[in-house]
PDB file of C-alpha atoms in Angstrom:
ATOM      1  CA  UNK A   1      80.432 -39.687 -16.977  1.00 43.00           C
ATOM      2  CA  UNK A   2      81.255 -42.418 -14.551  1.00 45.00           C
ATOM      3  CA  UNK A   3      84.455 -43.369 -16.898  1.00 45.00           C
ATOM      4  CA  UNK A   4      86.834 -41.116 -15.283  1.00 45.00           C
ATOM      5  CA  UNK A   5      85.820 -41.770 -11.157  1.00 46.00           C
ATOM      6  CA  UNK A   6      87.863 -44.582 -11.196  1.00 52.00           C
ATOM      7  CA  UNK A   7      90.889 -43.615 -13.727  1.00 65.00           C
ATOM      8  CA  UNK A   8      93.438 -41.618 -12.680  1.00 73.00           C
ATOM      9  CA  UNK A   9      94.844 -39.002 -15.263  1.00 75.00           C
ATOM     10  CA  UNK A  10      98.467 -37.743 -14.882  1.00 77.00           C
ATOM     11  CA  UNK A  11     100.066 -34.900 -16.477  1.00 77.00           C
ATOM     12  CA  UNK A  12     103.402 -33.521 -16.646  1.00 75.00           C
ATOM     13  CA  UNK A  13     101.065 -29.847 -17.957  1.00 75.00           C
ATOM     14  CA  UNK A  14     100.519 -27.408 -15.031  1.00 76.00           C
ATOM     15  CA  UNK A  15      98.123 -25.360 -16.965  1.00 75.00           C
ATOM     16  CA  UNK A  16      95.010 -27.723 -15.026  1.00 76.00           C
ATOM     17  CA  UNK A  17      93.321 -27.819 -18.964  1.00 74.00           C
ATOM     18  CA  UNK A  18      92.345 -31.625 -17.223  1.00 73.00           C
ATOM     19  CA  UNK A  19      90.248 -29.687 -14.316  1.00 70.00           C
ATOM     20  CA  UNK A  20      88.384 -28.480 -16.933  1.00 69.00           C
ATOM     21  CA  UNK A  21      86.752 -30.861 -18.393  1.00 68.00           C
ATOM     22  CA  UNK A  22      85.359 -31.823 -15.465  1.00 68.00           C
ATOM     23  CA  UNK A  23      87.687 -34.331 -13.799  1.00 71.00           C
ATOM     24  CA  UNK A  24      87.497 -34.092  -9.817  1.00 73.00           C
ATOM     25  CA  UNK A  25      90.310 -32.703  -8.651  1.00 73.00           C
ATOM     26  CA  UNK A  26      91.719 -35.657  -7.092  1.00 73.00           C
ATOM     27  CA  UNK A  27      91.585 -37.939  -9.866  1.00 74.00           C
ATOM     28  CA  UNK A  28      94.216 -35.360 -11.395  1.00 78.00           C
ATOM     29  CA  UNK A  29      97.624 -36.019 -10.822  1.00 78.00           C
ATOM     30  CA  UNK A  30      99.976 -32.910 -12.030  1.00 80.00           C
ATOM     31  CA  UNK A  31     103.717 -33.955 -11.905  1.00 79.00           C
ATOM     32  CA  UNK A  32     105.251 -31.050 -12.130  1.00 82.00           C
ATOM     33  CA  UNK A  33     102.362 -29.111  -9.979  1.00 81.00           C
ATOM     34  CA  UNK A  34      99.760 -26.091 -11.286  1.00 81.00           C
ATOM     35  CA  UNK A  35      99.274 -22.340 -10.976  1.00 78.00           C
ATOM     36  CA  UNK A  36      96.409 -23.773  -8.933  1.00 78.00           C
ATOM     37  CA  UNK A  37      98.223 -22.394  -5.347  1.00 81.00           C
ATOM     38  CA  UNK A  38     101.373 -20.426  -4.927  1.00 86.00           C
ATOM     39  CA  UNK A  39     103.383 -20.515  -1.699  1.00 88.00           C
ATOM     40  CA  UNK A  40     105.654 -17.779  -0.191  1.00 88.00           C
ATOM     41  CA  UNK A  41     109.121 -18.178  -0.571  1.00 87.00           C
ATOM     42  CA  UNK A  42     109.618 -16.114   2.469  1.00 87.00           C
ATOM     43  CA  UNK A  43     106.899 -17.505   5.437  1.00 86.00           C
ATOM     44  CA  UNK A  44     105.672 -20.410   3.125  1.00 85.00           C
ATOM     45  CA  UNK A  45     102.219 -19.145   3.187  1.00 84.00           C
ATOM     46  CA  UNK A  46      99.788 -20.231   0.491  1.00 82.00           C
ATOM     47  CA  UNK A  47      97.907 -18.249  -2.254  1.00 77.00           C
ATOM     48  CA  UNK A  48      94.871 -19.343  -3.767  1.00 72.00           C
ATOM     49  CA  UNK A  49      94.613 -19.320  -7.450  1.00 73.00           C
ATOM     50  CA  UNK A  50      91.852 -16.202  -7.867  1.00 75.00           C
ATOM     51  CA  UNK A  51      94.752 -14.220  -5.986  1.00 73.00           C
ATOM     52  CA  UNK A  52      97.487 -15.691  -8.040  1.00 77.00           C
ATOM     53  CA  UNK A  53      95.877 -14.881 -11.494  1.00 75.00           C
ATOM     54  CA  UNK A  54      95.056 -11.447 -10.574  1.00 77.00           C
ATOM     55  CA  UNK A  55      98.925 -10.756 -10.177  1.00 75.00           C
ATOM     56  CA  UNK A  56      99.838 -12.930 -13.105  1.00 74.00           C
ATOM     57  CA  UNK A  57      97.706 -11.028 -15.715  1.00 77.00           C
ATOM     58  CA  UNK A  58      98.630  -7.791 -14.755  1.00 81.00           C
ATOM     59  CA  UNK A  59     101.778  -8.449 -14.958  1.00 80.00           C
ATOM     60  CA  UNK A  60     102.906  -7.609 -11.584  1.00 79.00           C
ATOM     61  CA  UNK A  61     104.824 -10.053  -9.536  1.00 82.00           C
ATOM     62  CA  UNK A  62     102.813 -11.528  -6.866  1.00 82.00           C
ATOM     63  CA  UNK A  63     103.501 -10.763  -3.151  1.00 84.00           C
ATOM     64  CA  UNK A  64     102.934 -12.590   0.328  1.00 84.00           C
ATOM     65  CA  UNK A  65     100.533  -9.951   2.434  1.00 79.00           C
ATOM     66  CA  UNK A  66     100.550 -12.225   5.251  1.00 76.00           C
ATOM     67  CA  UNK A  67     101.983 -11.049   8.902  1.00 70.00           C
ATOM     68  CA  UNK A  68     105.351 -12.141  10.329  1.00 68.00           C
ATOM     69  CA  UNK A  69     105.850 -11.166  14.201  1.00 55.00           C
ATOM     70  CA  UNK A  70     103.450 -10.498  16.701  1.00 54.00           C
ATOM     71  CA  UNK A  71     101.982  -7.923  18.535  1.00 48.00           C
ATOM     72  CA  UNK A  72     103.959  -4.308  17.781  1.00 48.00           C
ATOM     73  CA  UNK A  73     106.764  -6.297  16.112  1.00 53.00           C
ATOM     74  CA  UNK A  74     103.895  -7.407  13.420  1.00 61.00           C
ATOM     75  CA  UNK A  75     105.173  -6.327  10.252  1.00 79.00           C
ATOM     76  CA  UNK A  76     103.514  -7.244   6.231  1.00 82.00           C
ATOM     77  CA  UNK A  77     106.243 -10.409   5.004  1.00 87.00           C
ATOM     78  CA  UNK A  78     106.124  -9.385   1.205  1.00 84.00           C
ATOM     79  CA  UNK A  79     107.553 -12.246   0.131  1.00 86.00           C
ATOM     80  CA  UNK A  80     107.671 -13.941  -3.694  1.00 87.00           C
ATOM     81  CA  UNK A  81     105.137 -15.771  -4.392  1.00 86.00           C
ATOM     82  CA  UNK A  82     106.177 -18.444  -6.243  1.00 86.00           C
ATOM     83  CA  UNK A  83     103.330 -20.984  -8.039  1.00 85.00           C
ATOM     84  CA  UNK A  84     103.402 -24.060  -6.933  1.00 85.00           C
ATOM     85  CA  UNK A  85     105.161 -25.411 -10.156  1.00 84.00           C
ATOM     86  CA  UNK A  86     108.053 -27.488 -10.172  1.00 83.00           C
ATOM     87  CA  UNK A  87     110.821 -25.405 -11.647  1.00 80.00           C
ATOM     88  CA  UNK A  88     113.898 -27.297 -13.781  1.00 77.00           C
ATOM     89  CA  UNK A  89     116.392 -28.707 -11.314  1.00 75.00           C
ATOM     90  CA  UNK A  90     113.562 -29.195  -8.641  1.00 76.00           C
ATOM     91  CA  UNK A  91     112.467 -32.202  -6.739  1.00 75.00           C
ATOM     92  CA  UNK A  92     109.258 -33.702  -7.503  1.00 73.00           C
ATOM     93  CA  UNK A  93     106.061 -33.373  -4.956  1.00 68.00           C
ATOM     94  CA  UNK A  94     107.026 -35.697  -2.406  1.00 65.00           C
ATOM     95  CA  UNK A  95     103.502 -37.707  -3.058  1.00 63.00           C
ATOM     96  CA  UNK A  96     105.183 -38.433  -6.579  1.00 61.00           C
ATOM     97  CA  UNK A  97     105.916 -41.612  -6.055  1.00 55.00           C
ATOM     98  CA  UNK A  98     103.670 -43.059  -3.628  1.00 57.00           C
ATOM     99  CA  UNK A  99     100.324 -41.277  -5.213  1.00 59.00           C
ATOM    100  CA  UNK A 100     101.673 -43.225  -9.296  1.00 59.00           C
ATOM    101  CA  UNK A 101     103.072 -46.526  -7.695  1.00 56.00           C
ATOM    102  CA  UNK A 102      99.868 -47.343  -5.588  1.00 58.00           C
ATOM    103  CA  UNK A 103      97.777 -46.461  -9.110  1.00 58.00           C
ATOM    104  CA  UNK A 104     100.021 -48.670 -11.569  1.00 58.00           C
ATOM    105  CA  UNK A 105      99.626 -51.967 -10.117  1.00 65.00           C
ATOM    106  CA  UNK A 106      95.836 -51.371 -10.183  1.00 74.00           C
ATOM    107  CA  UNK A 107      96.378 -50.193 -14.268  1.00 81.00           C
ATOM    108  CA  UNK A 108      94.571 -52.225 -17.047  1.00 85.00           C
ATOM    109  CA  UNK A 109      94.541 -49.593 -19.474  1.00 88.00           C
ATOM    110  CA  UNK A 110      97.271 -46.912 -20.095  1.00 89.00           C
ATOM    111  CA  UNK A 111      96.659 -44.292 -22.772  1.00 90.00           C
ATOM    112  CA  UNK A 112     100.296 -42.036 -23.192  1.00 92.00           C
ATOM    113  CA  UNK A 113      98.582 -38.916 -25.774  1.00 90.00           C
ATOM    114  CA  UNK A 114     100.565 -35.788 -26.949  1.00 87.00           C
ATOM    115  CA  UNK A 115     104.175 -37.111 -25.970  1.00 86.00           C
ATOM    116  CA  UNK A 116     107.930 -36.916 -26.703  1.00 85.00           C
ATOM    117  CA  UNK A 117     108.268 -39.093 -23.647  1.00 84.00           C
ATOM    118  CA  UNK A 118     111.875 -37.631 -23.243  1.00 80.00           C
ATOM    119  CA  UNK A 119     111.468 -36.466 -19.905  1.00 76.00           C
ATOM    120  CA  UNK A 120     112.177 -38.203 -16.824  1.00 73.00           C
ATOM    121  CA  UNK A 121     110.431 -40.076 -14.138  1.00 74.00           C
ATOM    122  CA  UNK A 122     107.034 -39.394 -15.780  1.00 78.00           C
ATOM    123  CA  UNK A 123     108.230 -41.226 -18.920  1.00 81.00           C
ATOM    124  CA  UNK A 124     108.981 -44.658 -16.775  1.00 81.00           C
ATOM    125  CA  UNK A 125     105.448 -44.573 -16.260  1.00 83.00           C
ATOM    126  CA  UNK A 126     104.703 -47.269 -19.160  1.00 87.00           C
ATOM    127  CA  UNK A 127     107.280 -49.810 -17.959  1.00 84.00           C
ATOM    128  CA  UNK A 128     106.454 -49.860 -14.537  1.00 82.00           C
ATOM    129  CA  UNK A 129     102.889 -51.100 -15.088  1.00 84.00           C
ATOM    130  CA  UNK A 130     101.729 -55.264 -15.161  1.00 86.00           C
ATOM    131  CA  UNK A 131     102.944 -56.434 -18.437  1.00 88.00           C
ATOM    132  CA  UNK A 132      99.870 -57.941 -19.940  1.00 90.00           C
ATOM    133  CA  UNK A 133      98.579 -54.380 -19.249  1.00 90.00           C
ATOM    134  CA  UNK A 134      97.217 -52.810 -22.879  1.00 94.00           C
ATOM    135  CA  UNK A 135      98.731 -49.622 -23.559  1.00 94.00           C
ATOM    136  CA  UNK A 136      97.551 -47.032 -26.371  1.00 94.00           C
ATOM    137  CA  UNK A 137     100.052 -44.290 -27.440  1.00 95.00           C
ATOM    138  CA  UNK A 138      97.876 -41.361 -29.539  1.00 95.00           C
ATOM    139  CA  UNK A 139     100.322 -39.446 -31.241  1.00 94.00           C
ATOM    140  CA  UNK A 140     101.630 -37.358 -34.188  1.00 93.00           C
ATOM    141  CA  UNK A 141     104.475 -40.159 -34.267  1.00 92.00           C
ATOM    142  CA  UNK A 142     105.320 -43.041 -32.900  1.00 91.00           C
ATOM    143  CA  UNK A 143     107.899 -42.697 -29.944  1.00 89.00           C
ATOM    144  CA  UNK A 144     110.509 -44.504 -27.448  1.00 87.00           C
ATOM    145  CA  UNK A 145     110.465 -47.171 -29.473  1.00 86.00           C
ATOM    146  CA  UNK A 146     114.546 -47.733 -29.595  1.00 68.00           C
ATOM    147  CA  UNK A 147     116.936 -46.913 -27.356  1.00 54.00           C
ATOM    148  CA  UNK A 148     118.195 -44.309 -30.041  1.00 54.00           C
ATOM    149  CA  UNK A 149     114.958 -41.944 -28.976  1.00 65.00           C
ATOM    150  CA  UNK A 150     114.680 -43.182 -25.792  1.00 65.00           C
ATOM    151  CA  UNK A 151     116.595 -40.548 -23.845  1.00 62.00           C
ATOM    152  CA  UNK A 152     118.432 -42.246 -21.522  1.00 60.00           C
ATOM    153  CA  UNK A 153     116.294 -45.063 -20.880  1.00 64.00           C
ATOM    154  CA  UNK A 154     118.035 -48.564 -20.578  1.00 66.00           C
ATOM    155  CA  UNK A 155     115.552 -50.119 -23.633  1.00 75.00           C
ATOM    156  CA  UNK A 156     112.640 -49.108 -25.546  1.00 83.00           C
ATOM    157  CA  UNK A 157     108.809 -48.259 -24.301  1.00 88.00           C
ATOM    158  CA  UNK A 158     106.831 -49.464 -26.754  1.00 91.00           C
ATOM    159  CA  UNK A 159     107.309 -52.751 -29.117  1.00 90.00           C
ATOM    160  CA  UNK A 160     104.334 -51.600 -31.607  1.00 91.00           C
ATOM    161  CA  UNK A 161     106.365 -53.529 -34.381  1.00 89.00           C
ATOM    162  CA  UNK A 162     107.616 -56.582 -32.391  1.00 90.00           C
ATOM    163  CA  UNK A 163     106.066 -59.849 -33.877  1.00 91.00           C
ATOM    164  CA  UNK A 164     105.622 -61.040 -30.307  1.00 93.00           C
ATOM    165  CA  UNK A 165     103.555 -57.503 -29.355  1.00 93.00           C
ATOM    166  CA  UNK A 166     100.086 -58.238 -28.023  1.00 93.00           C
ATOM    167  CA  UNK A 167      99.940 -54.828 -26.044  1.00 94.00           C
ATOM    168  CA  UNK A 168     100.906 -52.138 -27.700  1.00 95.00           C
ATOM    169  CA  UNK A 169      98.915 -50.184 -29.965  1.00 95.00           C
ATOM    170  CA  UNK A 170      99.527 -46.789 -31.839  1.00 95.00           C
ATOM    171  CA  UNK A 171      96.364 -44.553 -32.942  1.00 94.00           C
ATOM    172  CA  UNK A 172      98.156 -42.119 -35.196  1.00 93.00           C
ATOM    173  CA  UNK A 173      97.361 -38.634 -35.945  1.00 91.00           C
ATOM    174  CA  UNK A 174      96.210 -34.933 -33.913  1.00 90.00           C
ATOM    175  CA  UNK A 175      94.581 -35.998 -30.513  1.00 88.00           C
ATOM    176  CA  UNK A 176      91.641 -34.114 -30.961  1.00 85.00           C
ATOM    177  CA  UNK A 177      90.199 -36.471 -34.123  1.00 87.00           C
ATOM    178  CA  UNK A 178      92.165 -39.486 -32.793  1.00 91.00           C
ATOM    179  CA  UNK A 179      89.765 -39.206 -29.609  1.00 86.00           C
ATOM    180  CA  UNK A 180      86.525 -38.286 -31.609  1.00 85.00           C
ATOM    181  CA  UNK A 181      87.150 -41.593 -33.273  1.00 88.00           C
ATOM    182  CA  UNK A 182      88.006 -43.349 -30.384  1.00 89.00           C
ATOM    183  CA  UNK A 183      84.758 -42.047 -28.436  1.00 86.00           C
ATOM    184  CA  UNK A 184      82.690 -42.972 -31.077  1.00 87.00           C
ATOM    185  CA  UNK A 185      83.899 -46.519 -31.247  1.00 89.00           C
ATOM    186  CA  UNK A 186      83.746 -46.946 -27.390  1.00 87.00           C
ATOM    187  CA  UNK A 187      79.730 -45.868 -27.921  1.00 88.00           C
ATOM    188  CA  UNK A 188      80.407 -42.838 -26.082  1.00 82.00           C
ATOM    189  CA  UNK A 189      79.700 -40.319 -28.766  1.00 81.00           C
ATOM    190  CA  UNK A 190      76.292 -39.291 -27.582  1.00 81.00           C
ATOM    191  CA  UNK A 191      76.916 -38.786 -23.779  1.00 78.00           C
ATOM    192  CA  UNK A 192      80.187 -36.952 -24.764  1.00 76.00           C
ATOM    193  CA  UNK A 193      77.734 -34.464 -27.074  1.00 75.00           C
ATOM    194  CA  UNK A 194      75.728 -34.127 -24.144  1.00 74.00           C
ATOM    195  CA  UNK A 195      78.493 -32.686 -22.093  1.00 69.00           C
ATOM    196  CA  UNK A 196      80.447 -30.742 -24.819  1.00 65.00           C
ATOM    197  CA  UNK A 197      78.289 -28.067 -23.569  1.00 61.00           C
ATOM    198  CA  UNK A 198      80.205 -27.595 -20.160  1.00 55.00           C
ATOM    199  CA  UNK A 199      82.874 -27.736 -22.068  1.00 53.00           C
ATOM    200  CA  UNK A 200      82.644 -24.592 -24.259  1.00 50.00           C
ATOM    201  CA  UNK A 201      82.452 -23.550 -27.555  1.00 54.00           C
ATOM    202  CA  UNK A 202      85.956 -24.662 -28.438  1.00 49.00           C
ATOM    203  CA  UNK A 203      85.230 -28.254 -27.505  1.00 54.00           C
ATOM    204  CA  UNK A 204      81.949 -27.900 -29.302  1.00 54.00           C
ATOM    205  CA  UNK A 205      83.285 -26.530 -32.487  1.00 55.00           C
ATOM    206  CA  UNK A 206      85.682 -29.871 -32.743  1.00 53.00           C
ATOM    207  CA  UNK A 207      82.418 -31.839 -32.868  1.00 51.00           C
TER     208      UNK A 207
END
């Protein structure tokens, strides 16, 4: 349970599925933001996410009730609310790159899961870290491993192949088993039993 207060987990999901599982908050970083807040496109106030939900699921589009003026000029803003989500085209949270660059100097383990790694910054990640740092890629398919699939990116990611590779390693298959098997050889199999139950019965049933 201690395992995760120092690791950082980034995401480029905003669906917060990592908040779930019981990471704290703050060892969460989510690239492209969450439906965790909205703000107002109109006054810039902030929604909480109980209030955002509500007007998500029923389908209604969510407005700012907050009041613009003062005194007898007060009057309701109705603004869009717009979830804090970073839309295509947009610039990413200005923390971006100070929150991952203090975090990948300090990396001696990266694990990349569930990736095309096609989209950019996020997929720089890997090659920004020390060199002798291990990284493990858990995936359907190996990826970024010429410039061919690389999108963009000046050389490969990974070198799984290389004969000189003494860092890279590839768990193939669906996440879900690949991390059963990789808890159980880490001799965390029993505590993460212990907490399936917070985790509900989906998390439960994989066990």
């Amino acid at each position: 349970k201690q395992w995760y207060q120092r690791r950082v987990a980034i995401t480029a999901g905003i669906d917060m599925l990592q908040s779930q599982t019981g990471i704290p908050d703050e060892r969460v970083f989510e690239v492209h933001g969450s439906f965790r807040s909205g703000t107002c496109m109109e006054c810039h106030a902030k929604l909480d996410k109980s209030q955002l939900r509500e007007a998500i699921f029923s389908g209604k589009v969510a407005r700012c009730t907050g009041v613009t003026g003062t005194g007898n000029h007060g009057a309701v803003c109705s603004g869009v609310i717009k979830p804090d989500i970073v839309m295509f085209g947009e610039s990413l949270p200005k923390d971006y790159l100070c929150s991952v660059g203090n975090d990948e100097g300090k990396c001696d383990l990266l694990i990349v899961m569930g990736t095309s790694l096609q989209v950019g910054p996020v997929n720089q990640i890997p090659n920004t870290i020390p060199p002798s740092t291990p990284r493990l890629l858990i995936n359907m398919e190996k990826v970024c491993t010429s410039e061919a699939d690389c999108n963009n990116l000046a050389t490969p990611i990974f070198f799984f192949d290389h004969p000189d590779n003494k860092t890279d390693v590839f768990m193939g298959g669906d996440i879900d088993s690949s991390l059963i098997e990789l808890t159980k050889k880490m001799g965390w199999w029993e505590e993460l039993k212990e907490i399936s139950g917070e985790l509900g019965e989906v998390v439960e049933q994989l066990l």
